[in-house]
């Protein structure tokens, strides 16, 4: 049997997760509606999105409302409020949203607004543009009724001040989850930085696909740096005829291969979601194996029939899935063991 991926029964009520059920896993197929989100904490977002999907709502609404849960979560150090700042101590947020018809909106390097996903949606729906950046994005948000807030929490300020002592920019592999295997072979979450970018994909009851991606980007990045997450085609891509994909990890490398678009194109050519994700990860590893060993990149994909798959460079990537019959968190197979 091929190396196994693992399904873990999510313990939805609590924040701690104590054990995994091991099952061989390739792609998961679910009857629509279905929602998937990156990382363990995606399950909390899914719960919110599910309220909309289960009431026959539109996937785009589910994506926006689900993403807002993570953006508002102060304990999440790489999304929205409480996200780690750049090296100048400024929290700059990136997000994008896309529907099945190619409608999309994005904000990049936007400060002071807690919900960039909602601003991205407004860019999509109320402007002739797709992307607004920096001050222009902030101005647009304020003009549309969003409140200006301080997003730098005391915890994140302290982390930045500690970082300044050495000022070394070293993205941490799986800062997102820090999963570790316990002596009894179960897994647990560990580390203090157990959160990251959230990418979300949804297929609603009417068969419409949408996706979103929101992040504060790499901790202690240069001021003005933008990663893959708000770049349509890199951090997110949706094609109503085929499927949708999203990415997490070192954004520069995801942009270089226009990762999410590549995953969708592989699905268009007949690969399953997991095979498509693996193909792009393989390409990243092949381009520079030494570099690939030191970083994490993960892709998550959902096709228009409700098949889901994912693949990552390193162990530790996971995603959460919610459908009428399943509520699970899945540990994803990786290139490096
Ligand atoms: C970025 N892709 O800004 C984001 C960060 C991320 O896991 O996803 N980290 O490059």
Coordinates of C-alpha atoms and ligand atoms in Angstrom, one line a residue:
X1 CA 0.0 0.0 0.0
X2 CA 1.2 3.5 -0.7
X3 CA 2.4 5.5 2.2
X4 CA -0.6 6.2 4.3
X5 CA -2.3 9.5 4.9
X6 CA -4.3 9.8 8.0
X7 CA -7.8 10.9 8.9
X8 CA -8.3 12.2 12.3
X9 CA -11.6 12.5 13.9
X10 CA -11.8 16.2 14.8
X11 CA -12.9 17.1 18.3
X12 CA -15.0 20.0 17.2
X13 CA -16.0 21.4 20.6
X14 CA -12.6 21.9 22.0
X15 CA -9.4 23.6 21.0
X16 CA -7.2 20.6 21.8
X17 CA -7.0 17.5 19.7
X18 CA -5.9 14.4 21.4
X19 CA -5.8 11.5 18.9
X20 CA -5.9 10.4 15.3
X21 CA -7.8 7.6 13.7
X22 CA -5.6 6.1 11.0
X23 CA -7.1 5.2 7.7
X24 CA -5.7 4.9 4.3
X25 CA -6.7 7.9 2.4
X26 CA -6.5 9.1 -1.2
X27 CA -9.1 11.6 -2.3
X28 CA -12.1 12.1 -0.2
X29 CA -15.4 12.3 -2.0
X30 CA -18.3 14.0 -0.5
X31 CA -21.8 14.9 -1.5
X32 CA -22.3 18.6 -1.9
X33 CA -22.4 20.9 -0.2
X34 CA -18.9 20.6 1.1
X35 CA -16.4 23.0 2.6
X36 CA -12.6 22.5 3.2
X37 CA -10.1 24.8 4.8
X38 CA -6.4 24.6 5.4
X39 CA -4.9 23.5 8.8
X40 CA -6.6 22.2 11.9
X41 CA -8.1 25.5 12.8
X42 CA -9.9 25.4 9.5
X43 CA -12.6 23.4 11.3
X44 CA -13.8 26.5 13.2
X45 CA -14.1 28.4 10.0
X46 CA -15.9 25.5 8.4
X47 CA -18.5 25.5 11.2
X48 CA -19.4 29.0 10.3
X49 CA -19.4 28.4 6.6
X50 CA -21.6 25.3 7.1
X51 CA -24.4 27.4 8.5
X52 CA -24.7 29.0 5.1
X53 CA -24.0 25.9 3.0
X54 CA -26.5 23.7 4.9
X55 CA -29.2 26.3 4.4
X56 CA -28.6 26.1 0.6
X57 CA -26.7 29.4 0.6
X58 CA -24.1 30.4 -1.9
X59 CA -20.5 29.2 -1.6
X60 CA -19.2 32.8 -1.8
X61 CA -21.1 33.8 1.3
X62 CA -19.9 30.7 3.1
X63 CA -16.3 31.5 2.2
X64 CA -16.5 35.1 3.4
X65 CA -18.2 34.3 6.7
X66 CA -15.9 31.4 7.4
X67 CA -12.8 33.4 6.8
X68 CA -13.9 36.1 9.1
X69 CA -13.9 33.7 12.0
X70 CA -10.1 33.1 11.6
X71 CA -9.4 36.8 10.9
X72 CA -11.1 37.7 14.2
X73 CA -9.2 35.0 16.2
X74 CA -6.6 36.9 18.1
X75 CA -4.7 33.7 19.0
X76 CA -4.0 33.1 15.3
X77 CA -0.7 34.8 14.7
X78 CA -0.7 34.7 10.9
X79 CA -4.2 35.8 10.0
X80 CA -6.1 39.1 10.6
X81 CA -6.3 40.6 14.1
X82 CA -3.3 39.5 16.2
X83 CA -1.3 38.5 13.2
X84 CA 2.5 39.0 13.5
X85 CA 3.7 42.3 12.1
X86 CA 6.3 43.0 9.5
X87 CA 9.8 43.9 10.6
X88 CA 8.7 47.6 11.1
X89 CA 6.0 46.5 13.6
X90 CA 3.2 47.0 11.2
X91 CA 0.5 44.4 10.7
X92 CA -0.2 44.3 6.9
X93 CA -2.9 41.9 5.7
X94 CA -3.5 40.1 2.3
X95 CA -6.7 38.4 1.2
X96 CA -8.5 37.4 -1.9
X97 CA -11.8 35.8 -2.9
X98 CA -13.1 34.2 -6.1
X99 CA -16.3 32.7 -7.4
X100 CA -17.1 30.0 -10.0
X101 CA -17.4 32.6 -12.8
X102 CA -14.0 34.1 -12.5
X103 CA -15.2 37.1 -10.5
X104 CA -12.5 37.9 -8.0
X105 CA -11.2 40.6 -5.6
X106 CA -8.0 41.1 -3.7
X107 CA -6.4 43.4 -1.1
X108 CA -2.7 43.4 -0.5
X109 CA -0.6 44.9 2.3
X110 CA -3.6 46.6 3.9
X111 CA -3.3 47.9 7.4
X112 CA -5.8 48.5 10.2
X113 CA -8.8 46.6 8.8
X114 CA -9.7 43.4 10.6
X115 CA -11.5 41.7 7.8
X116 CA -9.6 41.9 4.6
X117 CA -11.7 39.1 3.1
X118 CA -14.7 41.3 3.2
X119 CA -12.8 44.2 1.7
X120 CA -11.6 41.9 -1.1
X121 CA -15.2 40.9 -1.8
X122 CA -16.2 44.6 -2.0
X123 CA -13.4 45.2 -4.4
X124 CA -14.8 42.4 -6.5
X125 CA -18.4 43.5 -6.4
X126 CA -18.1 47.3 -6.3
X127 CA -15.1 48.3 -8.4
X128 CA -14.0 47.7 -12.0
X129 CA -10.7 46.4 -10.5
X130 CA -9.4 43.2 -9.0
X131 CA -6.6 44.3 -6.7
X132 CA -6.2 47.3 -4.3
X133 CA -3.1 47.7 -2.3
X134 CA -1.8 49.5 0.8
X135 CA -3.2 52.9 1.4
X136 CA -5.6 52.6 -1.5
X137 CA -7.1 49.5 -0.1
X138 CA -7.4 51.1 3.3
X139 CA -9.0 54.2 1.9
X140 CA -11.5 52.0 0.0
X141 CA -12.3 50.0 3.1
X142 CA -12.9 53.2 5.1
X143 CA -15.1 54.6 2.4
X144 CA -17.1 51.4 2.5
X145 CA -17.8 51.6 6.2
X146 CA -15.0 49.4 7.6
X147 CA -13.6 50.5 11.0
X148 CA -10.0 51.5 11.4
X149 CA -8.5 49.4 14.2
X150 CA -5.1 48.6 15.8
X151 CA -4.4 45.0 14.8
X152 CA -1.2 44.7 16.7
X153 CA -2.0 42.8 19.9
X154 CA 0.3 42.9 23.0
X155 CA 1.3 39.3 22.3
X156 CA 2.3 39.9 18.7
X157 CA 4.1 43.1 19.7
X158 CA 6.1 41.2 22.2
X159 CA 7.0 38.5 19.6
X160 CA 8.1 41.3 17.3
X161 CA 10.2 42.9 20.0
X162 CA 11.8 39.6 20.8
X163 CA 12.5 39.0 17.1
X164 CA 14.2 42.4 16.8
X165 CA 16.9 41.2 19.2
X166 CA 18.4 39.1 16.4
X167 CA 16.4 40.3 13.4
X168 CA 16.8 37.0 11.5
X169 CA 14.3 36.3 8.8
X170 CA 13.8 32.5 9.0
X171 CA 10.4 31.3 8.0
X172 CA 9.5 28.3 10.3
X173 CA 8.3 25.1 8.7
X174 CA 4.8 24.4 9.9
X175 CA 4.7 27.4 12.1
X176 CA 1.0 26.7 11.3
X177 CA 0.5 23.6 13.3
X178 CA 3.6 22.3 15.0
X179 CA 2.1 18.8 15.1
X180 CA 4.1 16.3 17.0
X181 CA 3.7 12.6 17.5
X182 CA 3.3 11.5 21.1
X183 CA 4.7 8.3 22.6
X184 CA 1.5 6.5 22.1
X185 CA 1.6 7.4 18.4
X186 CA -1.2 9.8 18.7
X187 CA -0.7 13.4 17.5
X188 CA -1.1 16.6 19.3
X189 CA -0.7 20.3 18.6
X190 CA 2.3 21.9 20.1
X191 CA 4.4 25.0 19.9
X192 CA 3.2 28.5 20.4
X193 CA 2.7 29.5 16.8
X194 CA 0.2 26.9 15.9
X195 CA -1.7 28.8 13.3
X196 CA -1.3 30.2 9.8
X197 CA -2.8 31.4 6.6
X198 CA -6.2 30.0 5.9
X199 CA -7.3 29.0 2.4
X200 CA -10.9 27.9 2.0
X201 CA -12.8 26.2 -0.7
X202 CA -16.6 25.5 -0.9
X203 CA -19.0 23.8 -3.2
X204 CA -22.6 24.7 -2.5
X205 CA -25.8 22.8 -2.9
X206 CA -26.3 24.3 -6.3
X207 CA -22.9 23.0 -7.4
X208 CA -21.3 26.5 -7.4
X209 CA -17.7 26.7 -6.3
X210 CA -15.9 29.6 -4.5
X211 CA -12.7 30.1 -2.6
X212 CA -10.9 32.5 -0.3
X213 CA -7.5 33.0 1.2
X214 CA -6.5 35.4 4.0
X215 CA -3.2 36.0 5.9
X216 CA -0.9 38.4 7.6
X217 CA 1.8 36.8 5.5
X218 CA 5.2 35.7 6.7
X219 CA 6.1 37.0 10.1
X220 CA 8.6 39.8 10.2
X221 CA 8.6 40.2 6.4
X222 CA 9.9 43.4 4.8
X223 CA 7.4 46.2 4.9
X224 CA 5.4 46.1 1.6
X225 CA 6.1 42.4 1.0
X226 CA 3.2 40.5 -0.5
X227 CA 3.1 36.7 -0.7
X228 CA 1.0 34.3 -2.8
X229 CA -2.2 34.4 -0.7
X230 CA -3.9 37.5 -2.3
X231 CA -2.5 36.7 -5.8
X232 CA -5.2 35.1 -7.9
X233 CA -3.7 32.0 -9.5
X234 CA -1.0 31.6 -6.8
X235 CA -2.7 31.4 -3.4
X236 CA -6.1 30.7 -4.8
X237 CA -7.8 29.8 -8.0
X238 CA -11.4 28.8 -8.8
X239 CA -12.7 27.5 -12.2
X240 CA -16.4 26.6 -12.1
X241 CA -15.9 24.1 -14.9
X242 CA -13.2 22.2 -13.1
X243 CA -12.5 22.9 -9.4
X244 CA -10.6 25.1 -7.0
X245 CA -7.3 25.1 -5.2
X246 CA -5.5 27.1 -2.5
X247 CA -2.0 27.2 -1.1
X248 CA -0.2 27.7 2.2
X249 CA 3.5 28.1 2.9
X250 CA 6.3 30.1 1.5
X251 CA 4.5 32.4 -0.8
X252 CA 7.5 33.4 -3.0
X253 CA 7.8 29.8 -4.2
X254 CA 4.0 29.4 -4.7
X255 CA 4.0 32.5 -6.9
X256 CA 6.9 31.2 -9.0
X257 CA 4.8 28.3 -10.2
X258 CA 1.5 30.0 -10.0
X259 CA 0.6 27.2 -7.8
X260 CA -3.1 27.1 -7.4
X261 CA -3.8 27.7 -11.0
X262 CA -1.4 24.9 -11.9
X263 CA -3.3 22.6 -9.6
X264 CA -6.6 23.5 -11.3
X265 CA -5.1 23.0 -14.7
X266 CA -3.8 19.5 -13.8
X267 CA -7.4 18.7 -12.7
X268 CA -8.7 20.0 -15.9
X269 CA -6.4 17.5 -17.6
X270 CA -7.9 14.7 -15.7
X271 CA -5.8 14.4 -12.5
X272 CA -7.6 13.9 -9.2
X273 CA -7.3 16.7 -6.7
X274 CA -4.5 15.0 -4.7
X275 CA -2.6 14.0 -7.8
X276 CA -2.8 17.6 -9.1
X277 CA -1.5 19.0 -5.8
X278 CA 1.3 16.4 -5.8
X279 CA 2.3 17.3 -9.3
X280 CA 2.9 20.9 -8.4
X281 CA 4.7 20.0 -5.1
X282 CA 6.9 17.7 -7.1
X283 CA 7.7 20.5 -9.5
X284 CA 8.7 22.8 -6.6
X285 CA 10.9 20.1 -5.1
X286 CA 12.5 19.3 -8.4
X287 CA 13.4 22.9 -9.2
X288 CA 15.6 23.2 -6.0
X289 CA 15.7 20.2 -3.7
X290 CA 17.9 21.8 -1.1
X291 CA 15.7 24.9 -0.8
X292 CA 12.6 22.7 -0.8
X293 CA 13.9 20.8 2.2
X294 CA 13.9 23.9 4.3
X295 CA 10.4 25.1 3.7
X296 CA 6.7 24.1 3.8
X297 CA 4.3 24.5 1.0
X298 CA 0.9 22.7 0.9
X299 CA -1.9 22.7 -1.6
X300 CA -5.6 21.8 -1.1
X301 CA -8.0 21.2 -4.0
X302 CA -11.7 20.5 -4.4
X303 CA -13.1 19.5 -7.8
X304 CA -16.6 20.4 -9.0
X305 CA -17.8 16.9 -8.2
X306 CA -16.9 17.1 -4.5
X307 CA -13.6 15.2 -4.6
X308 CA -11.0 16.6 -2.2
X309 CA -7.2 16.1 -2.1
X310 CA -4.1 17.8 -0.8
X311 CA -0.3 17.4 -0.8
X312 CA 2.6 19.1 0.9
X313 CA 6.3 19.4 0.9
X314 CA 6.7 18.6 4.5
X315 CA 4.8 16.6 7.1
X316 CA 2.5 18.5 9.3
X317 CA 0.1 20.1 6.8
X318 CA -3.6 19.4 7.5
X319 CA -7.0 20.4 6.4
X320 CA -10.5 20.4 7.8
X321 CA -13.5 19.1 5.9
X322 CA -17.2 19.6 6.6
X323 CA -20.0 18.0 4.7
X324 CA -23.4 16.6 5.7
X325 CA -21.7 13.3 6.6
X326 CA -18.2 14.2 7.6
X327 CA -16.6 16.6 10.1
X328 CA -12.9 15.7 10.1
X329 CA -9.4 17.0 10.1
X330 CA -7.0 15.3 7.8
X331 CA -3.2 15.0 8.1
X332 CA -1.8 15.4 4.6
X333 CA 0.8 13.2 2.9
X334 CA 4.1 14.9 2.0
X335 CA 7.0 14.8 -0.3
X336 CA 9.6 14.6 2.5
X337 CA 8.8 12.1 5.2
Ligands
LIG1 C1 2.6 34.1 2.5 N1 1.6 32.0 1.9 O1 2.4 35.2 2.8 C2 1.6 33.0 2.9 C3 2.0 32.6 4.3 C4 1.7 31.2 4.6 O2 2.1 29.2 5.7 O3 0.8 30.6 4.0 N2 2.3 30.5 5.5 O4 3.6 33.7 1.8

